[in-house]
């Protein structure tokens, strides 16, 4: 995968997605549904009208942010499967900040902006701290980060649910939801006039992707991070402390995930709820990052594509009787195909395309 | 490996175990827990049941990793196993009047389907040299998506209707033996089968030529190749075995001891495949050790019911997290032990 050229990567991403969607359609047809309606609804749900586009971009915003979080770690050779958990605790930190500080700070637009900035900063710190845990465990105890981060996802979800259910639920309500944020908290919709999508959120996501790209490509920190991912020994020789790199990588990745949590709480929810009901942005982000060859800039188109898939999939769930879970399965298939570039190379060689046998 | 060797080779692990037990004892004493009521035959029985799916997947997974392939997709294969078992037995019966025979066909079907699926996993990782971790994650995502999807297609909802489960087997006379009688001779046949699998797996791995091949495939594939054994063939076999075991583990969850497939949240498998990986690491790739570690996690699973029985009320959302916390503690204290040298590396024979 690493020695693939940009063109090859692009081709692999394209082929993987096409193949996965094709298999998805075959499954739709095989289970007795209308495959043509499936595909056309997918497209309509993603970009069919202005509000569908807004929904696509809203999902893309989240997937770009979480995708960048995943990409940071993968680039450095660390598997952060815990973006979902870091995103959950980050958003929870934002919600706590807003709920507890709103009564003591002045209201109105000024107070709102201050609260949102504070909440976001705290989310970044908390997301980073939560990701530091598996980093420490990997660096000093050699604990496999794939497993520790997955366990921490379960724990984050359970603990946040417990805290909301036991302490933050307004009296007399049965749903495990916190109270709603004050009305002056939220990002303005601008062009789309959608209550849960704002161009500002998307802007933050794009800026983050570019910012992280610059850090990775242009700074000493980023250089150390990438070399220790690809050339462990070279990094060791040049005096990079690999334990410290693992920890800072995880923290950096978790900070981005925390930011995603803040945007989710402020832009989309406007309150906080049982995390097990949240969309699994942190997992889908793994597919986004792989499709982008773990490049923070590549995450932008990959995130938009997946946002469209997600929006189209949900639209299908509402309008056709094809279960929306199908799209999750298709995303899994994309990951599978992206992981096996040899599959494409070998089959390409067999049919006589791209004959260079390196 | 004798017991003495194991003790001298694993001071950290045994120390960790001792510390864990010590902490539990101190906590029990500090909270004034009625220990005798907590540790009853009933608790052990339930823990053993909860441990079964984990142990099956763990024993399969350890064979795969011993031979050099880290099957990180166990969780996904368990989801497919749980779903297939429920769906097939339901289909055969035609509705919810599922008979014992139907259930057993469901169990077999889960093993066969997961065997075929892991063969694809093996093809991708061994032949097409895909990254084992990424493909394993993909298997999990595919399970998380297609599991509930298939359930919706069949039953109109992400979970199946309530199904019966496999009856316990009571051996006359022997069931009267105190403690052991209830644990082993009045239990689900799947629990007994798991015990047998653990023992047979230990014998195969450490006492047969084939077990030696498996170990060599993961430690020193070149040597095994030189000795004229097809390394990748051994790996295909162990990976498919790990899938069959994970499928069986899933089937145990849905119709062995459970009452149908649940597809909400992280599905009914709910992390047990991941816990299985930690179980065999904690058991140092020893099938018996993996079984005992699974028992530890099974007990964690059952702790909530047990605490309730003795009148300590912790919310279920918190006690439900005990197994995951235990995994973190075990992984942190034990670390990644000694991984077989060639794990994760595709092997390419020299003489093509």
Coordinates of C-alpha atoms in Angstrom, one line a residue, chain A:
Chain A
X1 CA 0.0 0.0 0.0
X2 CA 2.8 2.3 0.9
X3 CA 4.7 1.9 -2.4
X4 CA 1.6 2.6 -4.4
X5 CA 1.7 5.7 -6.6
X6 CA -0.9 8.4 -6.2
X7 CA -2.6 7.2 -9.4
X8 CA -2.7 3.7 -8.1
X9 CA -4.1 4.8 -4.7
X10 CA -6.8 6.8 -6.5
X11 CA -7.6 3.8 -8.7
X12 CA -7.8 1.4 -5.8
X13 CA -10.1 3.8 -3.9
X14 CA -12.4 4.1 -6.9
X15 CA -12.4 0.4 -7.6
X16 CA -13.1 -0.5 -4.0
X17 CA -16.0 1.8 -3.7
X18 CA -17.5 0.8 -7.0
X19 CA -17.0 -2.9 -6.3
X20 CA -18.6 -2.5 -2.8
X21 CA -21.6 -0.6 -4.2
X22 CA -22.0 -3.2 -6.9
X23 CA -22.0 -6.0 -4.3
X24 CA -24.5 -3.9 -2.3
X25 CA -26.8 -3.6 -5.3
X26 CA -26.5 -7.4 -6.0
X27 CA -27.5 -8.1 -2.4
X28 CA -30.4 -5.7 -2.7
X29 CA -31.6 -7.5 -5.8
X30 CA -31.0 -10.9 -4.3
X31 CA -33.1 -10.1 -1.3
X32 CA -36.0 -9.2 -3.5
X33 CA -35.8 -5.4 -3.6
X34 CA -35.5 -3.2 -6.6
X35 CA -31.8 -2.5 -7.2
X36 CA -32.5 0.4 -9.6
X37 CA -34.7 2.1 -7.1
X38 CA -31.9 1.5 -4.5
X39 CA -29.2 3.2 -6.6
X40 CA -31.4 6.1 -7.7
X41 CA -32.7 6.7 -4.1
X42 CA -29.1 6.6 -2.9
X43 CA -28.1 9.3 -5.3
X44 CA -31.3 11.4 -4.7
X45 CA -30.9 11.1 -0.9
X46 CA -27.3 12.3 -1.2
X47 CA -27.6 15.3 -3.7
X48 CA -31.2 15.3 -4.9
X49 CA -32.2 18.7 -3.4
X50 CA -30.8 21.4 -1.2
X51 CA -31.8 19.9 2.1
X52 CA -30.3 16.6 1.1
X53 CA -27.1 18.3 0.1
X54 CA -27.1 20.0 3.5
X55 CA -27.5 16.6 5.2
X56 CA -24.7 15.1 3.1
X57 CA -22.4 18.0 4.1
X58 CA -23.4 17.7 7.7
X59 CA -22.4 14.0 7.7
X60 CA -19.2 14.9 5.7
X61 CA -18.2 17.5 8.3
X62 CA -18.2 14.8 11.0
X63 CA -16.5 12.3 8.8
X64 CA -13.8 14.7 7.7
X65 CA -13.0 15.5 11.3
X66 CA -13.1 12.0 12.6
X67 CA -11.3 10.8 9.4
X68 CA -8.5 13.2 10.1
X69 CA -8.3 11.9 13.7
X70 CA -7.9 8.4 12.4
X71 CA -5.4 9.4 9.7
X72 CA -3.1 11.1 12.1
X73 CA -2.6 7.9 14.0
X74 CA -2.5 5.5 11.1
X75 CA 0.1 7.7 9.4
X76 CA 2.3 7.2 12.5
X77 CA 1.7 3.4 12.4
X78 CA -0.7 3.5 15.4
X79 CA -4.2 2.1 15.0
X80 CA -6.6 4.4 16.8
X81 CA -9.9 2.5 16.7
X82 CA -11.0 4.6 19.6
X83 CA -12.0 7.7 17.7
X84 CA -15.6 7.0 18.5
X85 CA -15.0 6.9 22.2
X86 CA -12.8 10.1 22.1
X87 CA -15.5 11.8 20.1
X88 CA -18.1 10.7 22.6
X89 CA -16.2 12.0 25.7
X90 CA -15.3 15.2 23.8
X91 CA -18.8 16.0 23.0
X92 CA -19.9 15.2 26.5
X93 CA -17.3 17.6 27.9
X94 CA -18.7 20.3 25.6
X95 CA -22.2 19.6 26.8
X96 CA -21.1 19.7 30.5
X97 CA -19.3 23.0 29.9
X98 CA -22.3 24.6 28.2
X99 CA -24.9 23.3 30.7
X100 CA -22.9 24.3 33.8
X101 CA -21.4 27.6 32.7
X102 CA -24.5 29.0 30.8
X103 CA -26.2 30.1 34.0
X104 CA -23.2 32.0 35.3
X105 CA -22.0 33.6 32.1
X106 CA -23.9 36.4 30.3
X107 CA -26.3 35.1 27.7
X108 CA -26.8 36.4 24.2
X109 CA -24.6 36.1 21.1
X110 CA -21.4 37.2 22.9
X111 CA -21.9 34.7 25.8
X112 CA -22.8 32.0 23.3
X113 CA -19.6 32.4 21.3
X114 CA -17.6 32.4 24.4
X115 CA -19.3 29.2 25.7
X116 CA -18.9 27.5 22.4
X117 CA -15.2 28.3 22.2
X118 CA -14.7 27.2 25.8
X119 CA -16.7 24.0 25.3
X120 CA -14.7 23.2 22.1
X121 CA -11.4 23.8 23.8
X122 CA -12.4 21.6 26.7
X123 CA -13.6 18.9 24.3
X124 CA -10.2 19.0 22.5
X125 CA -8.4 18.6 25.8
X126 CA -10.7 15.8 27.0
X127 CA -10.6 13.9 23.7
X128 CA -6.8 14.1 23.7
X129 CA -6.6 13.0 27.3
X130 CA -8.8 10.0 26.7
X131 CA -6.6 9.0 23.8
X132 CA -3.5 9.4 25.8
X133 CA -4.6 6.4 28.0
X134 CA -4.2 3.8 25.2
X135 CA -1.1 5.6 24.1
X136 CA 0.5 5.2 27.5
X137 CA -0.6 1.6 27.6
X138 CA 1.0 0.8 24.3
X139 CA 4.2 2.7 24.9
X140 CA 4.9 1.4 28.4
X141 CA 3.0 -1.8 28.7
X142 CA 3.0 -3.0 25.1
X143 CA -0.8 -3.3 25.2
X144 CA -2.2 -3.7 21.7
X145 CA -3.9 -0.4 20.9
X146 CA -6.5 -1.9 18.6
X147 CA -8.0 -3.8 21.6
X148 CA -7.5 -1.1 24.3
X149 CA -9.1 1.6 22.1
X150 CA -12.1 -0.6 21.3
X151 CA -12.6 -1.4 25.0
X152 CA -12.3 2.3 25.8
X153 CA -15.1 2.9 23.3
X154 CA -17.4 0.6 25.2
X155 CA -16.4 2.2 28.5
X156 CA -16.9 5.8 27.2
X157 CA -20.3 5.0 26.0
X158 CA -21.3 3.2 29.2
X159 CA -20.0 5.8 31.6
X160 CA -21.4 8.8 29.7
X161 CA -24.8 7.0 29.5
X162 CA -24.7 6.3 33.2
X163 CA -23.8 9.9 34.1
X164 CA -26.5 11.4 31.9
X165 CA -29.1 8.9 33.1
X166 CA -28.3 9.2 36.8
X167 CA -27.4 12.9 37.2
X168 CA -28.1 15.0 34.1
X169 CA -31.6 14.0 33.1
X170 CA -34.1 16.7 33.9
X171 CA -36.5 15.6 36.6
X172 CA -39.6 13.9 35.3
X173 CA -38.3 12.9 31.9
X174 CA -37.8 9.3 30.9
X175 CA -35.4 9.7 28.0
X176 CA -31.7 9.6 28.8
X177 CA -31.1 13.1 27.5
X178 CA -29.6 16.2 29.1
X179 CA -31.5 19.4 29.1
X180 CA -31.2 21.4 25.8
X181 CA -28.5 24.0 25.4
X182 CA -29.7 27.6 25.7
X183 CA -31.2 29.0 22.5
X184 CA -28.2 31.3 21.8
X185 CA -25.9 28.3 21.5
X186 CA -25.6 27.0 17.9
X187 CA -24.0 27.7 14.6
X188 CA -25.9 29.8 12.0
X189 CA -27.2 27.9 9.0
X190 CA -26.4 30.5 6.4
X191 CA -27.0 29.2 2.8
X192 CA -28.8 26.0 3.6
X193 CA -31.1 27.2 6.4
X194 CA -30.7 23.8 8.0
X195 CA -31.0 23.5 11.8
X196 CA -28.3 21.0 12.1
X197 CA -25.8 22.0 9.4
X198 CA -23.7 25.1 9.3
X199 CA -21.1 26.2 6.8
X200 CA -19.0 27.2 9.9
X201 CA -18.9 23.5 11.0
X202 CA -17.8 22.4 7.5
X203 CA -15.3 25.3 7.5
X204 CA -13.8 24.1 10.8
X205 CA -13.5 20.6 9.4
X206 CA -11.8 21.8 6.3
X207 CA -9.4 24.0 8.2
X208 CA -8.6 21.2 10.5
X209 CA -7.8 18.9 7.6
X210 CA -5.5 21.5 6.1
X211 CA -4.0 22.4 9.4
X212 CA -3.2 18.8 10.3
X213 CA -1.7 18.3 6.8
X214 CA 0.6 21.2 7.3
X215 CA 1.7 20.0 10.7
X216 CA 2.4 16.5 9.3
X217 CA 4.2 17.6 6.2
X218 CA 6.0 20.8 7.3
X219 CA 7.0 20.5 10.9
X220 CA 9.6 18.5 12.9
X221 CA 6.8 17.0 15.0
X222 CA 5.0 15.7 11.9
X223 CA 8.2 14.5 10.3
X224 CA 9.1 12.4 13.4
X225 CA 5.6 11.1 13.6
X226 CA 5.5 9.9 10.0
X227 CA 9.0 8.5 10.0
X228 CA 8.4 6.5 13.1
X229 CA 5.3 5.1 11.4
X230 CA 7.1 4.0 8.3
X231 CA 10.7 3.6 9.3
X232 CA 10.8 2.7 12.9
X233 CA 14.5 2.0 12.9
X234 CA 15.4 5.2 11.0
X235 CA 13.4 7.2 13.5
X236 CA 15.2 5.5 16.4
X237 CA 18.6 6.3 14.9
X238 CA 17.8 9.9 14.4
X239 CA 17.0 10.1 18.1
X240 CA 13.2 10.0 18.0
X241 CA 11.9 8.6 21.2
X242 CA 9.4 6.0 19.9
X243 CA 7.4 5.8 23.1
X244 CA 7.0 9.5 23.2
X245 CA 5.9 9.5 19.6
X246 CA 3.2 6.9 20.2
X247 CA 1.8 8.9 23.1
X248 CA 1.9 12.3 21.4
X249 CA 0.4 10.7 18.2
X250 CA -2.5 9.2 20.1
X251 CA -3.1 12.5 22.0
X252 CA -3.0 14.5 18.8
X253 CA -5.4 12.1 17.2
X254 CA -7.7 12.2 20.2
X255 CA -7.7 16.0 20.2
X256 CA -9.1 16.1 16.7
X257 CA -11.7 13.4 17.7
X258 CA -12.6 15.7 20.7
X259 CA -13.1 18.6 18.3
X260 CA -15.4 16.4 16.2
X261 CA -17.4 15.7 19.4
X262 CA -17.7 19.4 20.1
X263 CA -19.1 20.1 16.6
X264 CA -21.5 17.2 17.0
X265 CA -22.8 18.5 20.3
X266 CA -23.1 22.1 19.2
X267 CA -24.0 21.9 15.5
X268 CA -26.0 18.7 15.4
X269 CA -27.5 17.8 18.7
X270 CA -27.9 20.9 20.9
X271 CA -28.1 18.6 23.9
X272 CA -26.5 15.3 24.8
X273 CA -27.9 11.8 24.9
X274 CA -27.2 8.1 25.2
X275 CA -24.0 7.6 23.1
X276 CA -25.0 4.2 22.0
X277 CA -27.6 5.9 19.8
X278 CA -25.1 8.1 18.1
X279 CA -24.0 7.6 14.5
X280 CA -20.7 5.6 14.4
X281 CA -18.7 8.4 12.8
X282 CA -15.6 7.2 14.5
X283 CA -15.8 3.8 12.9
X284 CA -16.8 5.0 9.4
X285 CA -13.9 7.4 9.7
X286 CA -11.6 4.3 9.5
X287 CA -12.9 3.6 6.0
X288 CA -12.6 7.3 5.1
X289 CA -9.0 7.4 6.3
X290 CA -8.0 4.2 4.5
X291 CA -9.7 5.4 1.3
X292 CA -7.6 8.6 1.6
X293 CA -4.4 6.6 2.1
X294 CA -4.3 8.2 5.5
X295 CA -3.6 11.6 4.0
X296 CA -5.3 14.4 5.9
X297 CA -6.0 16.3 2.6
X298 CA -7.3 13.1 0.9
X299 CA -9.7 12.8 3.8
X300 CA -11.7 15.7 2.4
X301 CA -13.0 14.1 -0.8
X302 CA -13.2 10.7 1.0
X303 CA -15.3 12.3 3.8
X304 CA -17.6 14.0 1.3
X305 CA -18.1 10.7 -0.6
X306 CA -18.9 8.9 2.6
X307 CA -21.1 11.7 3.8
X308 CA -23.1 11.3 0.5
X309 CA -23.2 7.5 1.0
X310 CA -24.4 8.0 4.6
X311 CA -27.1 10.5 3.6
X312 CA -28.2 8.4 0.7
X313 CA -28.4 5.3 2.9
X314 CA -30.5 7.1 5.5
X315 CA -32.8 8.4 2.8
X316 CA -33.2 4.8 1.6
X317 CA -34.1 3.7 5.1
X318 CA -36.9 6.3 5.2
X319 CA -38.3 5.8 1.8
X320 CA -37.7 2.3 0.5
X321 CA -38.2 -0.7 2.8
X322 CA -34.5 -1.7 2.2
X323 CA -32.9 -1.6 5.7
X324 CA -30.4 1.3 6.1
X325 CA -27.9 -1.0 7.8
X326 CA -27.0 -2.2 4.3
X327 CA -24.9 0.9 3.9
X328 CA -22.8 0.1 7.0
X329 CA -22.1 -3.3 5.4
X330 CA -21.1 -1.7 2.2
X331 CA -18.7 0.6 4.1
X332 CA -17.1 -2.6 5.6
X333 CA -16.7 -4.0 2.1
X334 CA -14.9 -0.8 1.0
X335 CA -12.5 -1.2 3.9
X336 CA -11.9 -4.9 2.9
X337 CA -11.1 -4.0 -0.7
X338 CA -8.9 -1.0 0.2
X339 CA -6.9 -3.3 2.5
X340 CA -6.2 -5.7 -0.3
X341 CA -4.6 -3.7 -3.1
X342 CA -2.8 -6.9 -4.2
X343 CA -6.2 -8.2 -5.2
X344 CA -6.6 -5.5 -7.7
X345 CA -3.0 -5.6 -8.8
X346 CA -3.1 -9.4 -9.4
X347 CA -6.4 -9.3 -11.2
X348 CA -5.2 -6.3 -13.3
X349 CA -2.1 -8.3 -14.2
X350 CA -4.1 -11.3 -15.1
X351 CA -6.3 -9.4 -17.6
X352 CA -3.2 -7.7 -19.0
X353 CA -3.6 -4.2 -17.6
X354 CA -0.7 -2.4 -15.9
X355 CA 1.9 -5.0 -16.7
X356 CA 4.7 -3.5 -14.6
X357 CA 5.9 -6.3 -12.3
X358 CA 7.9 -4.5 -9.7

